[in-house]
Coordinates of C-alpha atoms and ligand atoms in Angstrom, one line a residue:
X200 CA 144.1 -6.4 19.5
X201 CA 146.8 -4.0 19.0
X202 CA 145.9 -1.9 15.8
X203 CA 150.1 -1.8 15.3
X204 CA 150.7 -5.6 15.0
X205 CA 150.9 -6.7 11.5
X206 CA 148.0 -9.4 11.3
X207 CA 147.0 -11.6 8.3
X208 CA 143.6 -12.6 7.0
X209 CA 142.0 -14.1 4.3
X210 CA 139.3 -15.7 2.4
X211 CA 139.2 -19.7 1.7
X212 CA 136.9 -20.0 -1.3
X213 CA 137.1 -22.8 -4.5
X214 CA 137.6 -21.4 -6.9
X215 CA 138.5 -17.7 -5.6
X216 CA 139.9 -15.8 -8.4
X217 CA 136.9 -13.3 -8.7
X218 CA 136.0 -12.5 -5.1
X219 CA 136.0 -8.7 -4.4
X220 CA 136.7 -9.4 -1.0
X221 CA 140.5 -9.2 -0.3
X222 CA 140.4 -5.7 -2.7
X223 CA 137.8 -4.5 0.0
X224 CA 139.2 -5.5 3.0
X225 CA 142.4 -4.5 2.0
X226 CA 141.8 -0.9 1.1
X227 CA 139.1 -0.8 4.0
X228 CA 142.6 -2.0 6.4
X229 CA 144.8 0.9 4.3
X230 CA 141.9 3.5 5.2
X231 CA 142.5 3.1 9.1
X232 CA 146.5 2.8 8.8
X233 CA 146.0 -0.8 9.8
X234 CA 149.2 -2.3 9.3
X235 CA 147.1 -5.8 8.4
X236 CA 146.6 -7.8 4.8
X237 CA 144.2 -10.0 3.7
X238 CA 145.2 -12.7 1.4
X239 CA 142.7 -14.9 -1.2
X240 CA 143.3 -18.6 -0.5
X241 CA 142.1 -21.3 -2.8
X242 CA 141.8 -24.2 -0.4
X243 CA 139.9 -27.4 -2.4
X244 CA 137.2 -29.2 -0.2
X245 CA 140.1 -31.8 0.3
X246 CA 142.1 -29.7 2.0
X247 CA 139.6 -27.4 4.2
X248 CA 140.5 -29.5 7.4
X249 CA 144.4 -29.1 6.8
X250 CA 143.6 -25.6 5.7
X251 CA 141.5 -24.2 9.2
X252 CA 144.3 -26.1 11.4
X253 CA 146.5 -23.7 10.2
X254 CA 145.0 -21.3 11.0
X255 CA 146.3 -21.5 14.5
X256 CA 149.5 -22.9 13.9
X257 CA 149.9 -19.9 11.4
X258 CA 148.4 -17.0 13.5
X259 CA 145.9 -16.1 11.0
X260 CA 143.3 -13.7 13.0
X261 CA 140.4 -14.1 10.6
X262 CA 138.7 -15.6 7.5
X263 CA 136.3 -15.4 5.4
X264 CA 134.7 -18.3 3.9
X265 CA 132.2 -18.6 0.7
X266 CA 131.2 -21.2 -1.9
X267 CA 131.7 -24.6 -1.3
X268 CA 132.7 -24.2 1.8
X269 CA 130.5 -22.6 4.4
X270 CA 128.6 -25.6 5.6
X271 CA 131.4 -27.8 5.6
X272 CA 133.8 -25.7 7.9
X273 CA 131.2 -26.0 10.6
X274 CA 132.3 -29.4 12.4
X275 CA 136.1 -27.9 12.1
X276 CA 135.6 -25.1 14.4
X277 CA 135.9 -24.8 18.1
X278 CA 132.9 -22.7 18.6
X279 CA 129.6 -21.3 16.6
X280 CA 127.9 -17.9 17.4
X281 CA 123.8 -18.6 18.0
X282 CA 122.9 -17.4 14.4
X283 CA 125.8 -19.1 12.6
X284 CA 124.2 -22.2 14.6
X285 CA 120.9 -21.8 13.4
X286 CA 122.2 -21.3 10.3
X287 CA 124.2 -23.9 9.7
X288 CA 126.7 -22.1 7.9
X289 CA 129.4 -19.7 8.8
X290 CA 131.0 -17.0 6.1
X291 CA 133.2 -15.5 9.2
X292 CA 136.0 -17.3 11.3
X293 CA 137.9 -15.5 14.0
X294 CA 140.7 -17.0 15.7
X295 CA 139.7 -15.6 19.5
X296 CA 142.2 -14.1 21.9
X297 CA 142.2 -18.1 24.2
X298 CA 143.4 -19.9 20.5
X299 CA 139.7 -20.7 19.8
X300 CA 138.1 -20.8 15.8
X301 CA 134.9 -19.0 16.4
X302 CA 132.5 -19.2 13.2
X303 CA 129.9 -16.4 12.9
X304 CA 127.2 -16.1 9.6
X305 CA 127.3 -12.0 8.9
X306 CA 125.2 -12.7 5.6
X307 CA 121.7 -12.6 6.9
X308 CA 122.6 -9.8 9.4
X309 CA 124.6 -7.7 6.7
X310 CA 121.3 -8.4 4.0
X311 CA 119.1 -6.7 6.6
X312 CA 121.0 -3.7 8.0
X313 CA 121.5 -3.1 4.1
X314 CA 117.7 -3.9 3.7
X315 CA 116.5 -1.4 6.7
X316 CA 119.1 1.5 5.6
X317 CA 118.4 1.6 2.2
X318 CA 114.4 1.2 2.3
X319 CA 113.3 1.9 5.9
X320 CA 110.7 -1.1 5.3
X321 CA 109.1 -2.4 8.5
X322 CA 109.5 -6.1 9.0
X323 CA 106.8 -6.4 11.9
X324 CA 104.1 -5.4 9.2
X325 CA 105.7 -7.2 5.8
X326 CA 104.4 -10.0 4.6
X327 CA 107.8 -11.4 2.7
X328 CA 107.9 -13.5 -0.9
X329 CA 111.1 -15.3 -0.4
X330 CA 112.4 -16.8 -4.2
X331 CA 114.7 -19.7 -3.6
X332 CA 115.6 -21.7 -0.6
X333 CA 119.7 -22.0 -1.0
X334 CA 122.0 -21.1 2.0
X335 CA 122.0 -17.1 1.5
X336 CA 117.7 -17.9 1.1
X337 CA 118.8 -19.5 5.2
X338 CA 120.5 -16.8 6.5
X339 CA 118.4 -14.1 5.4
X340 CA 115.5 -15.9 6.5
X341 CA 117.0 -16.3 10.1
X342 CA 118.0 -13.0 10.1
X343 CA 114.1 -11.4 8.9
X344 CA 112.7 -13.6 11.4
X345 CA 115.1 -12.1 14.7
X346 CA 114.3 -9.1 13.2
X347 CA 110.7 -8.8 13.9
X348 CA 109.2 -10.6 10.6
X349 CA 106.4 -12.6 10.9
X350 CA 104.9 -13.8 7.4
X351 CA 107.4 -15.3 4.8
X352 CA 106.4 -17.7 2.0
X353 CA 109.2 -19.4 0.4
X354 CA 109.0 -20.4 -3.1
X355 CA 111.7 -22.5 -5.2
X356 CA 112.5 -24.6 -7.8
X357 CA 112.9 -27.7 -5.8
X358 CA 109.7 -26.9 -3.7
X359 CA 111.2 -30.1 -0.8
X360 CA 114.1 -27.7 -0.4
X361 CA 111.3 -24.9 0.1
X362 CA 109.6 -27.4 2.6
X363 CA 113.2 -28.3 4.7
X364 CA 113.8 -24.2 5.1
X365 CA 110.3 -23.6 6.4
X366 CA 110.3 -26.4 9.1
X367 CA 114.1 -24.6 9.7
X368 CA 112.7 -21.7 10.2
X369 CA 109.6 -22.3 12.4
X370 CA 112.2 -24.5 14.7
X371 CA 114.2 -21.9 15.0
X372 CA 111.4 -19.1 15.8
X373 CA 109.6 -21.6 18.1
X374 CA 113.2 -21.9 19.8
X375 CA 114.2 -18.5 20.1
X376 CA 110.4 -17.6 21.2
X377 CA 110.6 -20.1 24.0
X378 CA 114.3 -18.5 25.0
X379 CA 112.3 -15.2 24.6
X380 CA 108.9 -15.9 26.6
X381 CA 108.7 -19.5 27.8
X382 CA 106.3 -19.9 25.1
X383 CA 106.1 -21.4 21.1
X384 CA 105.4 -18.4 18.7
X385 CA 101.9 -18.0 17.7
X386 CA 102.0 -15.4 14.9
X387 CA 104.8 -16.6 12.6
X388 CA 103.2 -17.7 9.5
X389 CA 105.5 -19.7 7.5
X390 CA 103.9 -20.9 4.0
X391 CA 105.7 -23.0 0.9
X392 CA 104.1 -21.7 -2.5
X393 CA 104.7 -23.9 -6.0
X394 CA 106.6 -21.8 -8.2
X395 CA 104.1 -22.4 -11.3
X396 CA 101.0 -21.9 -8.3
X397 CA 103.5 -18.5 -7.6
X398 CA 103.4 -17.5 -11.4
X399 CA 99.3 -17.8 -11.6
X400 CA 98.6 -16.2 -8.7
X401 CA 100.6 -13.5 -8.8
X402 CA 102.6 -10.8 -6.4
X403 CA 99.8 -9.1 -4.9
X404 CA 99.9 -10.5 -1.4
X405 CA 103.9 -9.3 -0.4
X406 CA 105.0 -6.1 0.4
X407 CA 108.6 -7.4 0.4
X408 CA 109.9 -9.9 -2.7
X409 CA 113.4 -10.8 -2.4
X410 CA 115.5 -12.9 -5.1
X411 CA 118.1 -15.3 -3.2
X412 CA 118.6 -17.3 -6.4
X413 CA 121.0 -16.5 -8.7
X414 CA 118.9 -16.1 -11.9
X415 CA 119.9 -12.5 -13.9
X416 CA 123.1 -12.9 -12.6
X417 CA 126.5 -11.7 -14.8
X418 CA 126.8 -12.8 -18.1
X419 CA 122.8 -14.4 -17.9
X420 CA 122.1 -10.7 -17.6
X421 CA 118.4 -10.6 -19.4
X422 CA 117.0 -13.1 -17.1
X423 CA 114.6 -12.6 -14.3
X424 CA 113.1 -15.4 -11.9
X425 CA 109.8 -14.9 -11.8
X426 CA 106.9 -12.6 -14.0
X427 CA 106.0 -9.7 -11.0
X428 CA 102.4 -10.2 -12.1
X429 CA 99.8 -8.4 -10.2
X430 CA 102.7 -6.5 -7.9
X431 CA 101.1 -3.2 -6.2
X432 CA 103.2 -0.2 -6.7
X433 CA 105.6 0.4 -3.3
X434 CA 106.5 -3.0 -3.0
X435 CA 110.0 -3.4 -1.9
X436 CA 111.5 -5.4 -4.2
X437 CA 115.2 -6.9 -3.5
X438 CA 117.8 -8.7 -5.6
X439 CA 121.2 -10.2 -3.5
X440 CA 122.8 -10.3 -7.2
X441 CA 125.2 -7.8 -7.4
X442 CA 126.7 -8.1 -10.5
X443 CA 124.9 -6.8 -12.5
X444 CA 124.2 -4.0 -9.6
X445 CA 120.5 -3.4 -11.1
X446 CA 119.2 -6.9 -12.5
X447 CA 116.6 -7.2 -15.1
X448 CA 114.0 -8.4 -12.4
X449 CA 115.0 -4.9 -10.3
X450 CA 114.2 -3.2 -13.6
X451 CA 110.9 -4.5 -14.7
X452 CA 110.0 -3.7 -11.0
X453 CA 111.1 -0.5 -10.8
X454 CA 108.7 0.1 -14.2
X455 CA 106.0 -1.3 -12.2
X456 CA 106.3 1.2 -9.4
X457 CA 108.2 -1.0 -7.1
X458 CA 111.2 0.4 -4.4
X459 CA 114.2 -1.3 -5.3
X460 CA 117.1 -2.7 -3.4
X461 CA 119.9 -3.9 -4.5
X462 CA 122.2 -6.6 -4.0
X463 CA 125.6 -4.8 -3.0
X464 CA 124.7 -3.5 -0.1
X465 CA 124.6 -6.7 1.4
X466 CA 127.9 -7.5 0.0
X467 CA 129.0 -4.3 2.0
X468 CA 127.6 -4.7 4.8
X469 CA 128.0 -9.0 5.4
X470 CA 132.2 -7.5 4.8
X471 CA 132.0 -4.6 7.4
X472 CA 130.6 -7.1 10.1
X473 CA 133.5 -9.4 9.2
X474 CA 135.9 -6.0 9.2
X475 CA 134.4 -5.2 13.0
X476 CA 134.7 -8.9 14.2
X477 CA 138.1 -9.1 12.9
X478 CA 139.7 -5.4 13.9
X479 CA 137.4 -4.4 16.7
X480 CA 136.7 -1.0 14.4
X481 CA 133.5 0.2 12.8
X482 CA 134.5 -0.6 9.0
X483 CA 135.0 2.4 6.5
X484 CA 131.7 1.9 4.5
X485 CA 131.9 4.7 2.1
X486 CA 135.4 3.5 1.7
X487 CA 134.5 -0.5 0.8
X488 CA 131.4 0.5 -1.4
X489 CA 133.6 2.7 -3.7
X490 CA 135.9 0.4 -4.7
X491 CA 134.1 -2.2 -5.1
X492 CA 132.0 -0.1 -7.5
X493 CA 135.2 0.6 -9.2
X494 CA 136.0 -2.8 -9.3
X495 CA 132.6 -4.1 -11.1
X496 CA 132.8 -1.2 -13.0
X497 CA 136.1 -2.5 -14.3
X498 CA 134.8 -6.3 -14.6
X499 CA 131.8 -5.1 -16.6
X500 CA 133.6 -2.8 -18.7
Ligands
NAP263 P1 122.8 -21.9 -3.3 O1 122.9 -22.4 -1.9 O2 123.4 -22.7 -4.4 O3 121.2 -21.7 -3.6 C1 120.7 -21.3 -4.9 C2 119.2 -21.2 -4.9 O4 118.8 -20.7 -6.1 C3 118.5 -22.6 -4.7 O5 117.3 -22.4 -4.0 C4 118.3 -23.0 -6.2 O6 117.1 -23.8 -6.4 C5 118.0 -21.6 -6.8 N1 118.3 -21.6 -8.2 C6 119.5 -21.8 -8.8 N2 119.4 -21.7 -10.1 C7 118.1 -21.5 -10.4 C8 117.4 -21.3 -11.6 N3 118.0 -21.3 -12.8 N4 116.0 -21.0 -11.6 C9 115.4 -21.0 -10.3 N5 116.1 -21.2 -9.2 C10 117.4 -21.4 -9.2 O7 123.4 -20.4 -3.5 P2 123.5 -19.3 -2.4 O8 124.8 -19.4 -1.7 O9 122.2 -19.2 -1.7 O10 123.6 -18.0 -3.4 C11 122.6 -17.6 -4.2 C12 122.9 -16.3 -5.0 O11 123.1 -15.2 -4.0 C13 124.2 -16.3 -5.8 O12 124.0 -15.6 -7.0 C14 125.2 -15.6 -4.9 O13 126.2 -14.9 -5.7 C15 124.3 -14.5 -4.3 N6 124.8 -14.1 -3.0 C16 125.0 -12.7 -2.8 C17 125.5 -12.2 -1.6 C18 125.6 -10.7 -1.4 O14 126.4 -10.4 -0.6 N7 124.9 -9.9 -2.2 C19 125.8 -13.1 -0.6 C20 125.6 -14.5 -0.7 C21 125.1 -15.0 -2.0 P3 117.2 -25.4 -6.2 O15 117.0 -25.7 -4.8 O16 116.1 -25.9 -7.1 O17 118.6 -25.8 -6.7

C-alpha cells in the first residue's frame, strides 16, 4: 500500500459516539504524514450486512468493529485469521489487496503484549484467576493460552457461561497442541470456580487475577468485582476497564501489595495491531497513548 494514496477507515459500532478510536488512529495517521482518515460509523445490527458490502464497493481499506457487533460480522466476511476463528469474534477487518474482507481479533493479542510489557509476568508459571467469561474474557483467554499459559480458572456470574468458555478453551488448546505435536495437551488445567465458592475461598492460589467484566467501570466508579481476600503480595493483578484508568479493585490491590496493570494498555495496543494491519507501519505508541490520556482526561474532567 502506497503510504501517498489517500485511504479511508473506520469503526462500525452501535452506538459509537464515545469510542476513542477514530481520535487515535487519526492522530496516530497525522504522526506518520499518512495522508489517511478514519471515520466513526454507526451501523445498527440491521444494517451490518449492507454496511461490510460496502466496504468493497466503497474502497474502504480497514475497520474496526466493537460492541454489538463483533460476533455477528463473522459469517459476512470472506476470510478469518486462526485466532479470530477460535475466537469467534473479529474487532479488525482489512479489505486485502485480491478484494477479500479478512477479519482478525487483535484484543486478546493487544491484552498480552500490554500484559508482558508492563509487568514482565511469566505465563508458563502463572496460575491465572480469570473474572467473567464475556467475549474480551474469550480473546484474552485464547491469547494466554498461545502464549504459554497453562492454569486458568474462570469464574462468572453466570457460572454455564464459565462452563461454555472452558470447554472453548481446552478445544482450542487440544487443537492447536495436536497442530503443534500430533498429540492432546496434557498440562492445561482448565477449572470453573462459583463466584460465592470464589469469595470463601479466597485469592491465594493465582499469581495473575484479571477483571474482564465491566464492574468499576465509569460512572459505577466505587465498585469492585470481587473482595481480594487472602491475595499474597506480588500478585499481578489486571483490570481491562480503562475508564477509570486505576479502578477501585486496582486500588484495594495495590494496598494489598499487589502489581497492578491497567486497562489502557490493551486499548493501545488491540489499536496499534489494527494500525499495522491496516498501514503496514509499526503504530506510534507513545503517540496513541497520549491522546488518549488527554482525551479521558477531558471526559473525566
Ligand atoms: P460482554 O461480552 O458483555 O461480557 C461481560 C462479562 O462481564 C460477562 O461475563 C458478564 O457476566 C460479566 N458481568 C457484567 N456485569 C456484571 C456484574 N454486574 N457483575 C458481575 N459480572 C458482570 O463484554 P466484553 O466485550 O467482554 O467487555 C467487558 C468489559 O471489558 C467492558 O467493560 C469493556 O469496555 C471492556 N473492554 C476493554 C477493552 C480494552 O481495550 N481495555 C477491550 C474490550 C473490552 P454474565 O455472563 O453473567 O452476563
Amino acid at each position: 500500500m502506497s503510504g501517498s494514496e489517500k485511504q479511508l477507515f473506520g469503526l462500525f459500532a452501535h452506538p459509537v459516539g464515545h469510542s476513542l478510536s477514530p481520535v487515535m488512529h487519526n492522530r496516530a495517521f497525522q504522526a506518520l504524514g499518512l495522508p489517511y482518515h478514519y471515520h466513526p460509523f454507526d451501523v445498527s445490527p440491521q444494517d451490518l450486512p449492507e454496511a461490510v458490502a460496502g466496504l468493497k464497493a466503497l474502497g474502504i481499506k480497514g475497520i474496526n468493529v466493537t460492541i454489538p457487533h463483533k460476533e455477528r460480522i463473522v459469517p459476512l466476511l470472506d476470510e478469518l485469521d486462526p485466532e479470530a476463528k477460535a475466537i469467534g469474534a473479529v474487532n479488525t477487518v482489512v479489505l486485502s489487496k485480491q478484494g477479500r474482507l479478512v477479519g482478525y481479533n487483535t484484543d486478546g493479542a493487544g491484552y498480552v503484549q500490554s500484559l508482558l510489557t508492563e509487568t514482565g509476568v511469566n505465563l508458563e508459571q502463572t496460575r491465572v484467576l480469570l473474572l467473567g467469561a464475556g467475549g474480551a474474557a474469550k480473546a484474552i483467554a485464547i491469547y494466554l493460552i498461545k502464549n504459554g499459559c497453562t492454569s486458568v480458572t474462570i469464574a462468572n456470574r453466570t457460572e454455564q457461561k464459565a462452563e461454555t468458555l472452558a470447554n472453548h478453551i481446552r478445544h482450542y488448546a487440544n487443537a492447536k497442541n495436536r497442530q503443534e505435536t500430533n498429540g492432546p495437551l496434557t498440562s492445561l488445567q482448565v477449572d470453573v470456580l462459583s463466584w460465592t465458592f470464589l469469595e470463601q475461598q479466597g485469592v491465594t492460589d493465582y499469581q495473575l487475577i484479571i477483571n474482564t467484566t465491566p464492574v468499576g467501570m465509569w460512572p459505577h466508579v466505587e465498585q469492585t468485582p470481587l473482595a481480594l481476600q487472602g491475595l499474597k503480595p506480588g500478585t499481578v493483578v489486571s483490570d481491562i476497564v480503562y475508564n477509570p484508568l486505576c479502578t477501585a479493585f486496582l486500588n484495594n490491590a495495590k494496598q494489598l501489595g499487589a502489581t497492578v496493570h491497567q486497562g489502557l494498555g490493551m486499548f493501545i495496543y488491540q489499536g496499534a495491531l489494527a494500525f499495522k494491519l491496516f498501514t503496514g507501519y509499526d503504530a506510534p505508541l507513545d503517540v496513541m497513548r497520549q491522546v488518549v490520556l488527554k482525551q479521558l482526561n477531558l471526559s473525566s474532567a
